PDB file of C-alpha atoms in Angstrom:
ATOM      1  CA  UNK E   1       0.057   0.014  -0.023  1.00 54.00           C
ATOM      2  CA  UNK E   2       1.659   3.170  -1.290  1.00 61.00           C
ATOM      3  CA  UNK E   3      -0.543   5.437   0.911  1.00 88.00           C
ATOM      4  CA  UNK E   4      -2.456   7.139  -1.807  1.00 94.00           C
ATOM      5  CA  UNK E   5      -6.156   8.067  -1.688  1.00 95.00           C
ATOM      6  CA  UNK E   6      -8.352   9.452  -4.295  1.00 97.00           C
ATOM      7  CA  UNK E   7     -11.755  11.219  -3.605  1.00 96.00           C
ATOM      8  CA  UNK E   8     -14.441  10.923  -4.580  1.00 97.00           C
ATOM      9  CA  UNK E   9     -14.279   7.528  -6.087  1.00 96.00           C
ATOM     10  CA  UNK E  10     -17.367   8.170  -8.190  1.00 96.00           C
ATOM     11  CA  UNK E  11     -19.109  11.364  -9.372  1.00 97.00           C
ATOM     12  CA  UNK E  12     -21.857  12.201 -11.777  1.00 97.00           C
ATOM     13  CA  UNK E  13     -22.283  15.870 -12.674  1.00 95.00           C
ATOM     14  CA  UNK E  14     -23.717  17.978 -15.516  1.00 96.00           C
ATOM     15  CA  UNK E  15     -21.992  19.794 -18.328  1.00 97.00           C
ATOM     16  CA  UNK E  16     -20.699  23.204 -17.458  1.00 96.00           C
ATOM     17  CA  UNK E  17     -20.327  22.613 -13.704  1.00 95.00           C
ATOM     18  CA  UNK E  18     -16.952  22.788 -12.032  1.00 95.00           C
ATOM     19  CA  UNK E  19     -15.477  19.615 -10.528  1.00 97.00           C
ATOM     20  CA  UNK E  20     -12.470  19.003  -8.310  1.00 98.00           C
ATOM     21  CA  UNK E  21     -10.811  15.742  -7.673  1.00 98.00           C
ATOM     22  CA  UNK E  22      -8.387  15.198  -4.829  1.00 98.00           C
ATOM     23  CA  UNK E  23      -5.372  13.076  -4.463  1.00 97.00           C
ATOM     24  CA  UNK E  24      -3.818  12.579  -1.049  1.00 97.00           C
ATOM     25  CA  UNK E  25      -0.608  10.820  -0.168  1.00 95.00           C
ATOM     26  CA  UNK E  26       0.943  10.047   3.156  1.00 92.00           C
ATOM     27  CA  UNK E  27       4.420   8.949   2.303  1.00 84.00           C
ATOM     28  CA  UNK E  28       6.324  12.133   1.198  1.00 87.00           C
ATOM     29  CA  UNK E  29       6.540  11.525  -2.460  1.00 90.00           C
ATOM     30  CA  UNK E  30       7.913  14.334  -4.504  1.00 89.00           C
ATOM     31  CA  UNK E  31       6.168  13.702  -7.632  1.00 91.00           C
ATOM     32  CA  UNK E  32       2.436  13.522  -8.197  1.00 93.00           C
ATOM     33  CA  UNK E  33       0.558  12.997 -11.498  1.00 94.00           C
ATOM     34  CA  UNK E  34      -2.961  12.959 -12.829  1.00 97.00           C
ATOM     35  CA  UNK E  35      -3.949  10.653 -15.602  1.00 96.00           C
ATOM     36  CA  UNK E  36      -7.084   9.816 -17.499  1.00 96.00           C
ATOM     37  CA  UNK E  37      -7.848   6.384 -18.838  1.00 95.00           C
ATOM     38  CA  UNK E  38     -10.114   5.754 -21.729  1.00 92.00           C
ATOM     39  CA  UNK E  39     -10.683   2.762 -23.994  1.00 85.00           C
ATOM     40  CA  UNK E  40      -8.181   2.514 -26.806  1.00 76.00           C
ATOM     41  CA  UNK E  41      -6.057   5.326 -25.378  1.00 79.00           C
ATOM     42  CA  UNK E  42      -4.541   3.792 -22.251  1.00 83.00           C
ATOM     43  CA  UNK E  43      -3.367   6.163 -19.644  1.00 91.00           C
ATOM     44  CA  UNK E  44      -2.695   9.772 -20.691  1.00 92.00           C
ATOM     45  CA  UNK E  45      -1.000  12.276 -18.557  1.00 92.00           C
ATOM     46  CA  UNK E  46      -3.000  15.442 -17.810  1.00 95.00           C
ATOM     47  CA  UNK E  47      -0.781  17.393 -15.394  1.00 95.00           C
ATOM     48  CA  UNK E  48       2.036  16.526 -13.025  1.00 93.00           C
ATOM     49  CA  UNK E  49       3.806  18.151 -10.016  1.00 93.00           C
ATOM     50  CA  UNK E  50       7.424  17.965  -9.093  1.00 89.00           C
ATOM     51  CA  UNK E  51       7.062  19.845  -5.818  1.00 89.00           C
ATOM     52  CA  UNK E  52       4.883  22.193  -3.869  1.00 92.00           C
ATOM     53  CA  UNK E  53       3.519  24.879  -6.204  1.00 92.00           C
ATOM     54  CA  UNK E  54       5.495  23.414  -9.060  1.00 93.00           C
ATOM     55  CA  UNK E  55       3.361  21.932 -11.772  1.00 94.00           C
ATOM     56  CA  UNK E  56       3.500  21.304 -15.513  1.00 91.00           C
ATOM     57  CA  UNK E  57       1.233  20.227 -18.348  1.00 92.00           C
ATOM     58  CA  UNK E  58       0.942  16.798 -19.721  1.00 90.00           C
ATOM     59  CA  UNK E  59      -0.188  15.437 -23.048  1.00 87.00           C
ATOM     60  CA  UNK E  60      -3.941  16.208 -22.547  1.00 93.00           C
ATOM     61  CA  UNK E  61      -4.002  19.277 -20.252  1.00 94.00           C
ATOM     62  CA  UNK E  62      -6.593  21.474 -22.110  1.00 95.00           C
ATOM     63  CA  UNK E  63      -9.700  22.001 -19.952  1.00 96.00           C
ATOM     64  CA  UNK E  64      -7.945  21.028 -16.730  1.00 97.00           C
ATOM     65  CA  UNK E  65      -6.038  22.914 -14.099  1.00 97.00           C
ATOM     66  CA  UNK E  66      -4.221  21.616 -10.905  1.00 97.00           C
ATOM     67  CA  UNK E  67      -2.900  22.915  -7.670  1.00 97.00           C
ATOM     68  CA  UNK E  68      -0.464  21.578  -5.061  1.00 97.00           C
ATOM     69  CA  UNK E  69      -0.225  23.845  -2.029  1.00 95.00           C
ATOM     70  CA  UNK E  70       1.306  21.145   0.207  1.00 94.00           C
ATOM     71  CA  UNK E  71       3.221  17.924  -0.424  1.00 93.00           C
ATOM     72  CA  UNK E  72       0.358  15.634   0.471  1.00 95.00           C
ATOM     73  CA  UNK E  73      -2.344  16.928  -1.825  1.00 97.00           C
ATOM     74  CA  UNK E  74      -2.699  17.430  -5.595  1.00 98.00           C
ATOM     75  CA  UNK E  75      -5.968  18.710  -6.829  1.00 98.00           C
ATOM     76  CA  UNK E  76      -7.381  18.337 -10.350  1.00 98.00           C
ATOM     77  CA  UNK E  77     -10.071  20.854 -11.410  1.00 98.00           C
ATOM     78  CA  UNK E  78     -12.347  20.845 -14.311  1.00 97.00           C
ATOM     79  CA  UNK E  79     -13.442  24.541 -14.550  1.00 92.00           C
ATOM     80  CA  UNK E  80     -16.421  23.725 -16.734  1.00 95.00           C
ATOM     81  CA  UNK E  81     -16.946  20.068 -17.350  1.00 95.00           C
ATOM     82  CA  UNK E  82     -17.699  18.744 -20.857  1.00 96.00           C
ATOM     83  CA  UNK E  83     -18.991  15.314 -21.847  1.00 96.00           C
ATOM     84  CA  UNK E  84     -15.590  14.606 -23.568  1.00 96.00           C
ATOM     85  CA  UNK E  85     -14.121  14.736 -19.922  1.00 97.00           C
ATOM     86  CA  UNK E  86     -16.067  11.655 -18.900  1.00 97.00           C
ATOM     87  CA  UNK E  87     -13.397   9.200 -17.935  1.00 97.00           C
ATOM     88  CA  UNK E  88     -11.630   7.290 -15.153  1.00 97.00           C
ATOM     89  CA  UNK E  89      -9.009   9.477 -13.451  1.00 98.00           C
ATOM     90  CA  UNK E  90      -5.945   8.129 -11.793  1.00 97.00           C
ATOM     91  CA  UNK E  91      -3.589   9.831  -9.493  1.00 97.00           C
ATOM     92  CA  UNK E  92      -0.033   8.578  -9.235  1.00 95.00           C
ATOM     93  CA  UNK E  93       2.965   9.250  -6.997  1.00 93.00           C
ATOM     94  CA  UNK E  94       6.680   8.660  -7.201  1.00 87.00           C
ATOM     95  CA  UNK E  95       9.921   9.920  -5.745  1.00 79.00           C
ATOM     96  CA  UNK E  96       9.578   8.898  -2.122  1.00 75.00           C
ATOM     97  CA  UNK E  97      11.758  11.208   0.001  1.00 69.00           C
ATOM     98  CA  UNK E  98      12.584  13.257  -3.019  1.00 65.00           C
ATOM     99  CA  UNK E  99      14.498  10.438  -4.690  1.00 67.00           C
ATOM    100  CA  UNK E 100      14.574  10.192  -8.499  1.00 65.00           C
ATOM    101  CA  UNK E 101      14.461   6.965 -10.614  1.00 66.00           C
ATOM    102  CA  UNK E 102      11.464   5.408  -8.814  1.00 77.00           C
ATOM    103  CA  UNK E 103       8.392   3.925 -10.291  1.00 83.00           C
ATOM    104  CA  UNK E 104       4.923   5.206  -9.918  1.00 88.00           C
ATOM    105  CA  UNK E 105       2.272   3.993  -7.676  1.00 91.00           C
ATOM    106  CA  UNK E 106      -1.313   4.470  -8.482  1.00 94.00           C
ATOM    107  CA  UNK E 107      -4.583   5.287  -6.585  1.00 95.00           C
ATOM    108  CA  UNK E 108      -7.775   3.311  -7.176  1.00 94.00           C
ATOM    109  CA  UNK E 109      -9.216   5.949  -9.487  1.00 96.00           C
ATOM    110  CA  UNK E 110     -12.261   8.315  -9.684  1.00 97.00           C
ATOM    111  CA  UNK E 111     -15.021   7.359 -12.205  1.00 97.00           C
ATOM    112  CA  UNK E 112     -16.263  10.781 -13.511  1.00 97.00           C
ATOM    113  CA  UNK E 113     -19.509  10.861 -15.621  1.00 97.00           C
ATOM    114  CA  UNK E 114     -20.510  14.148 -17.074  1.00 97.00           C
ATOM    115  CA  UNK E 115     -24.101  14.193 -18.493  1.00 94.00           C
TER     116      UNK E 115
ATOM    117  CA  UNK I   1       5.485  12.541 -28.611  1.00 55.00           C
ATOM    118  CA  UNK I   2       7.100   9.422 -27.491  1.00 58.00           C
ATOM    119  CA  UNK I   3       4.896   6.358 -28.150  1.00 81.00           C
ATOM    120  CA  UNK I   4       4.768   2.988 -26.735  1.00 90.00           C
ATOM    121  CA  UNK I   5       3.000   0.083 -28.509  1.00 93.00           C
ATOM    122  CA  UNK I   6       1.931  -3.078 -26.910  1.00 95.00           C
ATOM    123  CA  UNK I   7       1.036  -6.444 -28.653  1.00 95.00           C
ATOM    124  CA  UNK I   8      -1.151  -8.224 -28.754  1.00 96.00           C
ATOM    125  CA  UNK I   9      -4.054  -6.015 -27.676  1.00 94.00           C
ATOM    126  CA  UNK I  10      -6.120  -8.980 -26.551  1.00 96.00           C
ATOM    127  CA  UNK I  11      -5.185 -12.445 -25.658  1.00 97.00           C
ATOM    128  CA  UNK I  12      -7.497 -15.288 -24.472  1.00 97.00           C
ATOM    129  CA  UNK I  13      -5.698 -18.592 -23.494  1.00 96.00           C
ATOM    130  CA  UNK I  14      -6.327 -21.739 -21.539  1.00 97.00           C
ATOM    131  CA  UNK I  15      -5.019 -22.265 -18.047  1.00 97.00           C
ATOM    132  CA  UNK I  16      -1.579 -23.890 -18.128  1.00 97.00           C
ATOM    133  CA  UNK I  17      -0.505 -22.314 -21.513  1.00 97.00           C
ATOM    134  CA  UNK I  18       2.526 -19.996 -21.914  1.00 97.00           C
ATOM    135  CA  UNK I  19       2.320 -16.496 -23.394  1.00 97.00           C
ATOM    136  CA  UNK I  20       4.449 -13.455 -24.220  1.00 98.00           C
ATOM    137  CA  UNK I  21       3.389  -9.908 -24.504  1.00 98.00           C
ATOM    138  CA  UNK I  22       5.446  -7.202 -26.079  1.00 97.00           C
ATOM    139  CA  UNK I  23       6.146  -3.492 -25.468  1.00 97.00           C
ATOM    140  CA  UNK I  24       7.906  -1.609 -28.233  1.00 96.00           C
ATOM    141  CA  UNK I  25       9.046   2.019 -29.007  1.00 94.00           C
ATOM    142  CA  UNK I  26      11.387   3.853 -31.237  1.00 91.00           C
ATOM    143  CA  UNK I  27      12.492   5.855 -28.127  1.00 89.00           C
ATOM    144  CA  UNK I  28      15.007   5.101 -25.470  1.00 91.00           C
ATOM    145  CA  UNK I  29      13.787   4.985 -21.836  1.00 91.00           C
ATOM    146  CA  UNK I  30      15.651   5.418 -18.606  1.00 88.00           C
ATOM    147  CA  UNK I  31      13.620   2.600 -17.115  1.00 89.00           C
ATOM    148  CA  UNK I  32      10.531   0.606 -17.956  1.00 93.00           C
ATOM    149  CA  UNK I  33       7.725  -0.567 -15.649  1.00 94.00           C
ATOM    150  CA  UNK I  34       5.167  -3.338 -16.109  1.00 97.00           C
ATOM    151  CA  UNK I  35       1.860  -2.942 -14.292  1.00 96.00           C
ATOM    152  CA  UNK I  36      -1.260  -5.119 -13.955  1.00 97.00           C
ATOM    153  CA  UNK I  37      -4.620  -3.650 -13.588  1.00 96.00           C
ATOM    154  CA  UNK I  38      -7.867  -5.314 -12.543  1.00 93.00           C
ATOM    155  CA  UNK I  39     -11.241  -3.802 -13.204  1.00 89.00           C
ATOM    156  CA  UNK I  40     -12.179  -0.999 -10.950  1.00 88.00           C
ATOM    157  CA  UNK I  41      -8.680  -0.612  -9.543  1.00 92.00           C
ATOM    158  CA  UNK I  42      -5.575   1.260 -10.279  1.00 94.00           C
ATOM    159  CA  UNK I  43      -2.524  -0.287 -12.037  1.00 95.00           C
ATOM    160  CA  UNK I  44      -0.294  -2.249  -9.615  1.00 95.00           C
ATOM    161  CA  UNK I  45       3.457  -2.240 -10.179  1.00 94.00           C
ATOM    162  CA  UNK I  46       4.956  -5.620 -11.113  1.00 96.00           C
ATOM    163  CA  UNK I  47       8.506  -4.785 -11.955  1.00 95.00           C
ATOM    164  CA  UNK I  48      10.913  -2.111 -12.962  1.00 93.00           C
ATOM    165  CA  UNK I  49      13.802  -2.751 -15.387  1.00 94.00           C
ATOM    166  CA  UNK I  50      16.542  -0.262 -15.753  1.00 92.00           C
ATOM    167  CA  UNK I  51      19.651  -1.923 -17.446  1.00 93.00           C
ATOM    168  CA  UNK I  52      19.663  -2.861 -21.193  1.00 94.00           C
ATOM    169  CA  UNK I  53      19.374  -6.655 -21.495  1.00 95.00           C
ATOM    170  CA  UNK I  54      18.161  -7.041 -17.868  1.00 96.00           C
ATOM    171  CA  UNK I  55      16.061  -9.980 -17.010  1.00 97.00           C
ATOM    172  CA  UNK I  56      13.882 -10.114 -14.039  1.00 97.00           C
ATOM    173  CA  UNK I  57      11.714 -12.960 -12.692  1.00 97.00           C
ATOM    174  CA  UNK I  58       8.626 -12.804 -10.490  1.00 94.00           C
ATOM    175  CA  UNK I  59       7.428 -16.355  -9.831  1.00 95.00           C
ATOM    176  CA  UNK I  60       6.020 -17.450 -13.223  1.00 97.00           C
ATOM    177  CA  UNK I  61       6.602 -14.063 -14.839  1.00 97.00           C
ATOM    178  CA  UNK I  62       9.765 -13.148 -16.630  1.00 98.00           C
ATOM    179  CA  UNK I  63      10.493  -9.575 -17.794  1.00 97.00           C
ATOM    180  CA  UNK I  64      13.230  -8.601 -20.165  1.00 97.00           C
ATOM    181  CA  UNK I  65      14.366  -5.059 -21.200  1.00 96.00           C
ATOM    182  CA  UNK I  66      15.925  -4.856 -24.629  1.00 96.00           C
ATOM    183  CA  UNK I  67      19.542  -4.102 -25.098  1.00 95.00           C
ATOM    184  CA  UNK I  68      18.889  -0.713 -26.490  1.00 95.00           C
ATOM    185  CA  UNK I  69      16.289   0.018 -23.761  1.00 94.00           C
ATOM    186  CA  UNK I  70      13.618   0.696 -26.430  1.00 94.00           C
ATOM    187  CA  UNK I  71      11.434  -2.420 -25.963  1.00 95.00           C
ATOM    188  CA  UNK I  72      10.502  -5.038 -23.372  1.00 97.00           C
ATOM    189  CA  UNK I  73       8.681  -8.430 -23.115  1.00 97.00           C
ATOM    190  CA  UNK I  74       6.704 -10.181 -20.389  1.00 98.00           C
ATOM    191  CA  UNK I  75       6.593 -13.920 -20.470  1.00 98.00           C
ATOM    192  CA  UNK I  76       4.156 -15.970 -18.396  1.00 97.00           C
ATOM    193  CA  UNK I  77       4.665 -19.610 -17.815  1.00 97.00           C
ATOM    194  CA  UNK I  78       1.705 -21.947 -17.123  1.00 97.00           C
ATOM    195  CA  UNK I  79      -0.838 -19.153 -16.968  1.00 97.00           C
ATOM    196  CA  UNK I  80      -3.596 -19.223 -14.279  1.00 97.00           C
ATOM    197  CA  UNK I  81      -6.872 -17.553 -14.028  1.00 96.00           C
ATOM    198  CA  UNK I  82      -5.507 -15.241 -11.504  1.00 95.00           C
ATOM    199  CA  UNK I  83      -3.222 -13.816 -14.137  1.00 96.00           C
ATOM    200  CA  UNK I  84      -6.184 -12.243 -15.971  1.00 96.00           C
ATOM    201  CA  UNK I  85      -6.084  -8.579 -16.195  1.00 96.00           C
ATOM    202  CA  UNK I  86      -4.774  -5.564 -18.271  1.00 96.00           C
ATOM    203  CA  UNK I  87      -0.981  -5.529 -18.486  1.00 97.00           C
ATOM    204  CA  UNK I  88       0.455  -2.053 -18.969  1.00 96.00           C
ATOM    205  CA  UNK I  89       3.960  -1.155 -19.801  1.00 96.00           C
ATOM    206  CA  UNK I  90       5.294   2.353 -18.994  1.00 93.00           C
ATOM    207  CA  UNK I  91       8.665   3.977 -20.112  1.00 91.00           C
ATOM    208  CA  UNK I  92      10.360   6.641 -18.042  1.00 87.00           C
ATOM    209  CA  UNK I  93      11.221   9.386 -20.493  1.00 79.00           C
ATOM    210  CA  UNK I  94      15.031  10.054 -20.646  1.00 73.00           C
ATOM    211  CA  UNK I  95      16.189  13.441 -19.148  1.00 64.00           C
ATOM    212  CA  UNK I  96      12.612  14.577 -18.468  1.00 59.00           C
ATOM    213  CA  UNK I  97      12.430  14.382 -14.683  1.00 58.00           C
ATOM    214  CA  UNK I  98      10.345  11.389 -13.693  1.00 65.00           C
ATOM    215  CA  UNK I  99       7.818  11.505 -16.572  1.00 79.00           C
ATOM    216  CA  UNK I 100       6.357   8.315 -17.990  1.00 86.00           C
ATOM    217  CA  UNK I 101       4.614   7.293 -21.153  1.00 89.00           C
ATOM    218  CA  UNK I 102       2.213   4.336 -21.138  1.00 92.00           C
ATOM    219  CA  UNK I 103       1.360   1.753 -23.699  1.00 93.00           C
ATOM    220  CA  UNK I 104      -2.349   1.040 -24.493  1.00 92.00           C
ATOM    221  CA  UNK I 105      -2.145  -2.294 -22.646  1.00 94.00           C
ATOM    222  CA  UNK I 106      -2.638  -6.022 -23.313  1.00 96.00           C
ATOM    223  CA  UNK I 107      -5.925  -7.469 -22.083  1.00 96.00           C
ATOM    224  CA  UNK I 108      -5.267 -11.056 -20.910  1.00 97.00           C
ATOM    225  CA  UNK I 109      -7.927 -13.614 -20.144  1.00 97.00           C
ATOM    226  CA  UNK I 110      -7.040 -17.004 -18.782  1.00 97.00           C
ATOM    227  CA  UNK I 111      -9.698 -19.458 -18.931  1.00 96.00           C
ATOM    228  CA  UNK I 112      -9.953 -22.364 -16.370  1.00 94.00           C
TER     229      UNK I 112
END
């Protein structure tokens, strides 16, 4: 157990509403990531963080923003949700203790449906 | 964009058979990970390979990293129903600070 928790686990919302997903980790990992997983596409990186207040865009960042105000928490926000953002979202962590060259560990995912 | 391809996409076999799945790219990776994912759960790390030509064994699973660090294979001996799942490979991008690119996965079904 890598000590990573995603919330909520499931959410249904309407187009145009804001949505925030939370990732919480307890083991002092430096790097945190948000991915979405869709059939035929595998896992695609949305945004990642390499430290508190240090974030960067991934492959599919349009329509998403992130924030990391403390080591433990990485928030993913959909400012105005669209149906194309219906997906399963995974948070991942790596770099325990600030070390590099470490693999990622994943949370159990958030299933988001936008109607 | 660095791409990882996996083959086959789908594989359905009988319990006791052997199988190999492949992960290929034209890019060089610092390391490569294999994960298994079950429905409703996140990917779970199986192994990390770092050195070109490296072979690692995990019970009935054998992982190999290509000499040029561009490809990898996963071989399962005497597959069991518990091996059923989605197998994902992920390459750590060289000189890009702990960033990873994932393949689309191989969905394995082992029938009793």
